[in-house]
Amino acid sequence: MKQTPEFRKFWDVGKEVPFIQDEQMPKKLTHCLKWFSCTLVGMLVFVLALLSKTSFLLLITFGNNQTEIIPLDQKPTALLAIGFVLVGPSVLLLLKSTWKFIFKNGNMPSKKTVFWVLCVEILVALGAAVLTIVAMPHFDIVTNVMILNSISILSAFFQVDAEFLGRKRKHLLIPPFFSIFFIVLGYVLFAVNYLVFESSLRVSVGLAMFGTICVSVNWWENYSPLFTILSLKKISKDMVKSSNAVSIISSLTRILITSAVIGAYVALTAEGWKSVKIVFETVVIALVVIQTLSSALCRWFVVVACKMHALRRSFVMPMYFASIIVLAVFLSPLIYTLPLSNNTSITLEKSESSTEWVEVLLTDAIQTLLTRDIVVNMKTEGLVCLGCSALCWWLGLVLSTIYIWFLKIHRIERTQDLFVQRMYEGAFLEQSLMLNTRFEIGKKIKENEVAEPTKKIKVFLCATMWHETYDEMMKIIISMFRLDKYRPKHGKHSDVEFEFHIYFDDAFKDVNNGRGRLTNEYAEILVDVIKEIYIIFSEEDPCVFKEMPSLPSQKIIHTPYGGRLEYTLPNGNVMMVHLKDKQLIRHKKRWSQIMYLYYILGWRLNKQYYENLKAGEEPELIKKKLKSDRENTYILALDGDTDFQPSAVMLLIDRLKIYPEVGAACGRIHPTGTGPVVWYQKFEYAVGHWLQKTAEHVFGCVLCSPGCFSLFRGAALMDDNVMKRYTTKASEASHYIQYDQGEDRWLCTLLLQQGWRVEYNAASDAYTNAPQDFKEFYNQRRRWGPSTMANTIDLLGSGQLTAQRNSSISKLYILYQVISMAASILGPATICLMISGSFVFIFNMEENSALALAIVPPTVYLILCFKLKSDVQITIAAIMSLLYAFLMAGTVLSIIGDLVKQNTFMTPSGLFLIGMVILYLTTAALHPKEFSMVIYGLLYFICVPSGYLLLAIYSIVNMNNVSWGTRESGVQVKTSALDNIKKKFMKATCCRCPCFESEDEMNKEVLQAENTNKTEMLQMTLEIQSANDFAINTHKNKQTWIEHLLPKFGFCLTPESELSMDEIDFWIDLQKKYLEPLKENKEQQEKIANDLRELRNKATLVYFFCNALWLVATFFLQAIGEAVYIKIPKIYPNGTYAAKELLSLDPIELMFLLGFAGLLLMQFFAMLYHRIYTLIHFVAYAETEEKAPRKKVAQIVDDNHETSEDDTICFENPYVMTRHITYV
């Protein structure tokens, strides 16, 4: 249909455009954060490496007979301390691997693997012990500092071999080749230095060379792909699969061999074990502690530096210069020590300050050099050999690890992908960290062999809509267009491809008394929103005389489920709007999700491989490609009002891209809106994400990934017992609660039970509308509460089996969830006790009387909920919430007053209150972008009785009501008022949708339509029996709604298109099997209603019986009185206490305070851990994500003031908006 060109009136010079905000990341602030973080980490790595190496070398010098800090008869003490340093990392690895072996991966290696691991670890442990315990104590400090660099000899040999195999990498042969040369030259000079000038240390020199070569075997896994022996390749793979068991074996071997060497060597010395004191020297203990802690922390910060993409400045450079600076530190005393006599006595007793203490240690260490013959007699040749050997070894290490300088890593990397082994080497910290870094071996591509291309990730954004308002639709459409601009289909970025889908429920309405079906007002509003945003993002010629642009390559298609609109967005990505007719296909959110799951993962993904199979392609090859596609196909589930930035999507993609076991990932959800109900939810969401979500992520995995903004892996959804089970139609009362009231949580439960991990990324922000009135909020939580409890009980019920399948869920984590569940169930009783306490203080009531009075209002409300309609229940709850809010304000004052009365805050309730305030303020401070949420904390606190007492009662008693309760109303919009409604929307005279019909009335309407038009419904059923019948018999209806909709688009759409016959067959088959509209069965409905009431009664009995037990126990303990109370002395803030003034504590109250405080502290420390890794991910994202230059649409307003020399009435945008919108 060709449209007449439209022009904007030449005199219409004013414009009104929406404010579309891009990424809220100021570049300067981001760069400052990156620079500060990376610099801080680099400095910490450098300082910790210096502490580790210095303390270890001091322990080595203590074993030298020329040093005097440790008496000669106590030299074995120093050797024992060196042994502790050697086995320290092995002990840590043993503890970590044992934990993981018991609670996570318990795979056992094969016998060949065990034998190989034992051989390698015996060799490495023997070499390390011989080098550090037997040989190095006899050498001078310069040799000891640098000889550790020679352990890279075998790695250099392997690198030379690897570069021969690499394609076009012959130039990389130079560094490892020269590394071998310098290390060997260092060995020669070292041997000459000690064998020619001092022949008494021949054995020590030989042992030192033997030890360094043995230790260099430690990193063989880094070059395992080079081995042509098939058994070694199998062993390497087996070691990865059974890494926990292998780590346990290697750790135990290291500990045993090191202990054996120490025991044998000390026994052979003149002093022997008898001379070793039971109590170690203080300086030795201090150095062992410093070395152990600094080494562990240094390794952790190195991992942080690598994940922040700061390898060069925060990892490689500190490691390279650590040895040089340590050597300079040890040689610094030469300035004032050379004049001293060799017989000068050095003791720590003379040193009082820390400066003198360090000076004495360094002076003692330099004695190992000053007592050598080449220094005493100033033999130039010997000194030159000493210095050159040290320089050669250092250059050898630098050249053998120069590959790290050019190492390419992903934006987010797993530690096991960065480093070969799990742990560092205590004696060779910087050498082990660099040599342990993953070495990429270039595969030599044979002739006629094509390199395998990098697999592109395909992300399908799937939003479900129903009765969203104009503003809500505008949010998600802007977000989609913004993402299209961020990642153009044919842009320079080829890592991710996006495709957008909107599934619009109930998009059609009856006209002419049911004789026809046309798109309703909500679908037409969506079309208008897309048109407005499309023109803004298309950035056409701004001239007022320019013809208004048409939207190219758009389609309108009739489908078996209703209709489809296909848009090609300005930057090439595709958007599809699926208009669902509830008379043809099942409606509601879960069925829309099933619709796009089977369309994308079933039809779209499998179709090409099915055709390849029919064409004769190898089944194994097809299976391999299909598996890869499933793992790299993601679905971003969205609600119809979600607002997000491109970075939020990319951050979620990172989690799934790097961690193959992650089946879903969610971001930080921010509720939007205004009013007290929204303010309450803002703080509730904040605390839930800050503490609960992070604790789940750290201790195990997230239990629920919200459907408003969650990224799912295709392979996870297509796994057994997930997507198929998700299609289950509710047939029992519990199904309606678990399946339909909380479909997002149920889907995550299925993923967890199948072994997939669900993660939370706090840096990924999304915004969604929250209920703004009290009734809608209560109805929403009436759905969420019981469904959450049902899914949690289901997961805990299968906890043992889930723990076996899912490595992220341990038995301890299940115990944590049980405790959390118990705390949630006992919430109403806890609130009653809190209110009772306020009665006691404010009105000076007797404790049991106050408790009885506190129980009366919720009990009365519980009874009324069984008798009254839900609307009346909510009204009563609103009134009671206001009264409870005043009482809670009094509770705060009562606690403060009690602290004043007791003249101390050192009471359980005082410490609890102050501790919680400090905890929440600290948590908010660690979320600087969200710190303003603390403003709503007071409102949240005074509304606690409403949220945890009244809402709990309302939810449990009304759980038999399975309607959604949101976006519903009993009034239906009349068709005749459509134009007026549309005009109001477009002129922004109102910001709300028309009222919506309720679920019950909508079902009645459908039933009446079915009874009235039985012949037409029967004919419609017959029409979809085959694709040919569909194409012929629905032509008239198709033309009706398309012709009705096409003028609404004006210039926006090209003529309609048709589905392929195969796709028509697919939709017909899918509807028949899973998505046929549900037929009303009065008998079945009555049975389900009765079952729901029965389930409600049972759940109410159990739920409130548990709370009653808690209250009754408290009542009787209070009735017994002082006999069972715990007496503690009153402690004053200055630290003194009054022994005669005792505070009485209720045992149950104390147990609750300790339990709740313990749970919060666990969540707090989990939050700290999670914040660190969120910062790492954010810095890595800011470091690697290239931001293509793109003009912000928000700048259009400022550009309006700019004029052109040729035409003074040309504007940035040719389209005149009819309303002004601000979206943040």
Short mmCIF file of N, CA and C in Angstrom, two decimals, residues 980-1042:
data_model
loop_
_atom_site.label_atom_id
_atom_site.label_comp_id
_atom_site.label_asym_id
_atom_site.label_seq_id
_atom_site.Cartn_x
_atom_site.Cartn_y
_atom_site.Cartn_z
N ASN A 980 -10.67 8.43 21.40
CA ASN A 980 -10.44 9.38 22.49
C ASN A 980 -9.30 8.91 23.38
N ILE A 981 -9.28 7.58 23.66
CA ILE A 981 -8.21 7.04 24.50
C ILE A 981 -6.87 7.25 23.83
N LYS A 982 -6.82 6.95 22.52
CA LYS A 982 -5.57 7.10 21.77
C LYS A 982 -5.11 8.56 21.80
N LYS A 983 -6.05 9.45 21.64
CA LYS A 983 -5.69 10.86 21.62
C LYS A 983 -5.13 11.29 22.97
N LYS A 984 -5.72 10.77 24.04
CA LYS A 984 -5.23 11.12 25.37
C LYS A 984 -3.82 10.58 25.59
N PHE A 985 -3.61 9.35 25.12
CA PHE A 985 -2.26 8.79 25.26
C PHE A 985 -1.25 9.63 24.53
N MET A 986 -1.54 9.99 23.30
CA MET A 986 -0.56 10.66 22.47
C MET A 986 -0.33 12.10 22.91
N LYS A 987 -1.32 12.71 23.55
CA LYS A 987 -1.15 14.09 24.03
C LYS A 987 -0.70 14.13 25.48
N ALA A 988 -0.54 12.94 26.08
CA ALA A 988 -0.03 12.84 27.45
C ALA A 988 -0.91 13.55 28.45
N THR A 989 -2.25 13.53 28.24
CA THR A 989 -3.13 14.14 29.21
C THR A 989 -3.38 13.23 30.39
N CYS A 990 -3.05 11.96 30.23
CA CYS A 990 -3.09 11.04 31.38
C CYS A 990 -1.95 10.05 31.21
N CYS A 991 -1.52 9.47 32.29
CA CYS A 991 -0.36 8.57 32.24
C CYS A 991 -0.72 7.16 32.66
N ARG A 992 -2.01 6.89 32.75
CA ARG A 992 -2.41 5.54 33.13
C ARG A 992 -3.23 4.91 32.02
N CYS A 993 -3.22 3.59 32.03
CA CYS A 993 -4.05 2.88 31.07
C CYS A 993 -5.50 2.96 31.49
N PRO A 994 -6.42 2.67 30.55
CA PRO A 994 -7.79 2.50 30.95
C PRO A 994 -7.92 1.32 31.90
N CYS A 995 -9.04 1.23 32.56
CA CYS A 995 -9.23 0.12 33.50
C CYS A 995 -9.25 -1.19 32.75
N PHE A 996 -8.91 -2.24 33.44
CA PHE A 996 -8.80 -3.54 32.80
C PHE A 996 -9.83 -4.48 33.39
N GLU A 997 -10.24 -5.42 32.57
CA GLU A 997 -11.20 -6.39 33.06
C GLU A 997 -10.49 -7.41 33.93
N SER A 998 -11.22 -7.96 34.92
CA SER A 998 -10.63 -8.93 35.83
C SER A 998 -10.50 -10.28 35.13
N GLU A 999 -9.76 -11.14 35.76
CA GLU A 999 -9.52 -12.47 35.18
C GLU A 999 -10.83 -13.25 35.08
N ASP A 1000 -11.65 -13.19 36.13
CA ASP A 1000 -12.90 -13.96 36.11
C ASP A 1000 -13.84 -13.46 35.02
N GLU A 1001 -13.97 -12.12 34.93
CA GLU A 1001 -14.88 -11.57 33.93
C GLU A 1001 -14.38 -11.85 32.53
N MET A 1002 -13.07 -11.85 32.36
CA MET A 1002 -12.52 -12.12 31.04
C MET A 1002 -12.82 -13.57 30.64
N ASN A 1003 -12.69 -14.49 31.58
CA ASN A 1003 -12.99 -15.88 31.27
C ASN A 1003 -14.48 -16.07 30.97
N LYS A 1004 -15.35 -15.35 31.71
CA LYS A 1004 -16.79 -15.43 31.44
C LYS A 1004 -17.11 -14.93 30.04
N GLU A 1005 -16.42 -13.85 29.66
CA GLU A 1005 -16.66 -13.27 28.34
C GLU A 1005 -16.28 -14.26 27.24
N VAL A 1006 -15.14 -14.90 27.44
CA VAL A 1006 -14.72 -15.90 26.45
C VAL A 1006 -15.73 -17.03 26.37
N LEU A 1007 -16.22 -17.47 27.55
CA LEU A 1007 -17.20 -18.55 27.56
C LEU A 1007 -18.48 -18.15 26.85
N GLN A 1008 -18.94 -16.91 27.07
CA GLN A 1008 -20.15 -16.45 26.38
C GLN A 1008 -19.93 -16.40 24.88
N ALA A 1009 -18.74 -15.91 24.48
CA ALA A 1009 -18.44 -15.87 23.04
C ALA A 1009 -18.43 -17.26 22.44
N GLU A 1010 -17.92 -18.23 23.20
CA GLU A 1010 -17.88 -19.60 22.69
C GLU A 1010 -19.29 -20.17 22.55
N ASN A 1011 -20.13 -19.89 23.57
CA ASN A 1011 -21.50 -20.41 23.51
C ASN A 1011 -22.31 -19.75 22.40
N THR A 1012 -22.05 -18.45 22.18
CA THR A 1012 -22.81 -17.71 21.17
C THR A 1012 -22.41 -18.09 19.76
N ASN A 1013 -21.15 -18.38 19.58
CA ASN A 1013 -20.63 -18.61 18.24
C ASN A 1013 -20.03 -20.02 18.13
N LYS A 1014 -20.78 -21.01 18.50
CA LYS A 1014 -20.25 -22.38 18.48
C LYS A 1014 -19.88 -22.81 17.08
N THR A 1015 -20.69 -22.40 16.13
CA THR A 1015 -20.40 -22.80 14.75
C THR A 1015 -19.09 -22.22 14.26
N GLU A 1016 -18.88 -20.91 14.57
CA GLU A 1016 -17.64 -20.26 14.14
C GLU A 1016 -16.43 -20.86 14.85
N MET A 1017 -16.55 -21.16 16.16
CA MET A 1017 -15.43 -21.73 16.88
C MET A 1017 -15.11 -23.11 16.36
N LEU A 1018 -16.12 -23.88 16.04
CA LEU A 1018 -15.88 -25.21 15.48
C LEU A 1018 -15.19 -25.10 14.13
N GLN A 1019 -15.65 -24.13 13.31
CA GLN A 1019 -15.04 -23.93 12.01
C GLN A 1019 -13.57 -23.52 12.18
N MET A 1020 -13.29 -22.66 13.19
CA MET A 1020 -11.91 -22.23 13.42
C MET A 1020 -11.04 -23.41 13.81
N THR A 1021 -11.59 -24.31 14.61
CA THR A 1021 -10.83 -25.50 14.99
C THR A 1021 -10.50 -26.36 13.79
N LEU A 1022 -11.47 -26.47 12.88
CA LEU A 1022 -11.22 -27.27 11.68
C LEU A 1022 -10.23 -26.60 10.75
N GLU A 1023 -10.21 -25.25 10.78
CA GLU A 1023 -9.35 -24.54 9.84
C GLU A 1023 -7.87 -24.77 10.11
N ILE A 1024 -7.50 -25.01 11.36
CA ILE A 1024 -6.08 -25.15 11.67
C ILE A 1024 -5.63 -26.60 11.64
N GLN A 1025 -6.42 -27.44 11.01
CA GLN A 1025 -6.00 -28.83 10.92
C GLN A 1025 -4.85 -29.03 9.96
N SER A 1026 -4.69 -28.17 9.01
CA SER A 1026 -3.58 -28.28 8.07
C SER A 1026 -3.17 -26.91 7.61
N ALA A 1027 -1.98 -26.82 7.06
CA ALA A 1027 -1.47 -25.52 6.61
C ALA A 1027 -2.26 -24.98 5.45
N ASN A 1028 -2.70 -25.84 4.55
CA ASN A 1028 -3.45 -25.38 3.38
C ASN A 1028 -4.79 -24.80 3.79
N ASP A 1029 -5.47 -25.50 4.71
CA ASP A 1029 -6.76 -24.98 5.18
C ASP A 1029 -6.58 -23.63 5.86
N PHE A 1030 -5.48 -23.53 6.64
CA PHE A 1030 -5.23 -22.26 7.32
C PHE A 1030 -5.05 -21.13 6.30
N ALA A 1031 -4.28 -21.39 5.24
CA ALA A 1031 -3.98 -20.34 4.27
C ALA A 1031 -5.21 -19.90 3.50
N ILE A 1032 -6.16 -20.81 3.28
CA ILE A 1032 -7.31 -20.49 2.44
C ILE A 1032 -8.46 -19.93 3.26
N ASN A 1033 -8.82 -20.62 4.34
CA ASN A 1033 -10.06 -20.31 5.04
C ASN A 1033 -9.97 -19.10 5.96
N THR A 1034 -8.74 -18.69 6.32
CA THR A 1034 -8.63 -17.52 7.20
C THR A 1034 -8.28 -16.26 6.46
N HIS A 1035 -8.35 -16.29 5.15
CA HIS A 1035 -7.96 -15.14 4.35
C HIS A 1035 -8.81 -13.92 4.67
N LYS A 1036 -10.07 -14.15 4.85
CA LYS A 1036 -10.98 -13.03 5.09
C LYS A 1036 -10.68 -12.36 6.42
N ASN A 1037 -10.52 -13.20 7.49
CA ASN A 1037 -10.22 -12.63 8.81
C ASN A 1037 -8.88 -11.93 8.81
N LYS A 1038 -7.92 -12.51 8.07
CA LYS A 1038 -6.59 -11.92 7.99
C LYS A 1038 -6.68 -10.53 7.37
N GLN A 1039 -7.37 -10.43 6.27
CA GLN A 1039 -7.48 -9.15 5.60
C GLN A 1039 -8.17 -8.13 6.50
N THR A 1040 -9.12 -8.62 7.32
CA THR A 1040 -9.87 -7.69 8.17
C THR A 1040 -8.97 -6.98 9.16
N TRP A 1041 -8.22 -7.74 9.97
CA TRP A 1041 -7.42 -7.07 11.01
C TRP A 1041 -6.18 -6.39 10.44
N ILE A 1042 -5.65 -6.92 9.35
CA ILE A 1042 -4.48 -6.27 8.74
C ILE A 1042 -4.90 -4.95 8.10
#
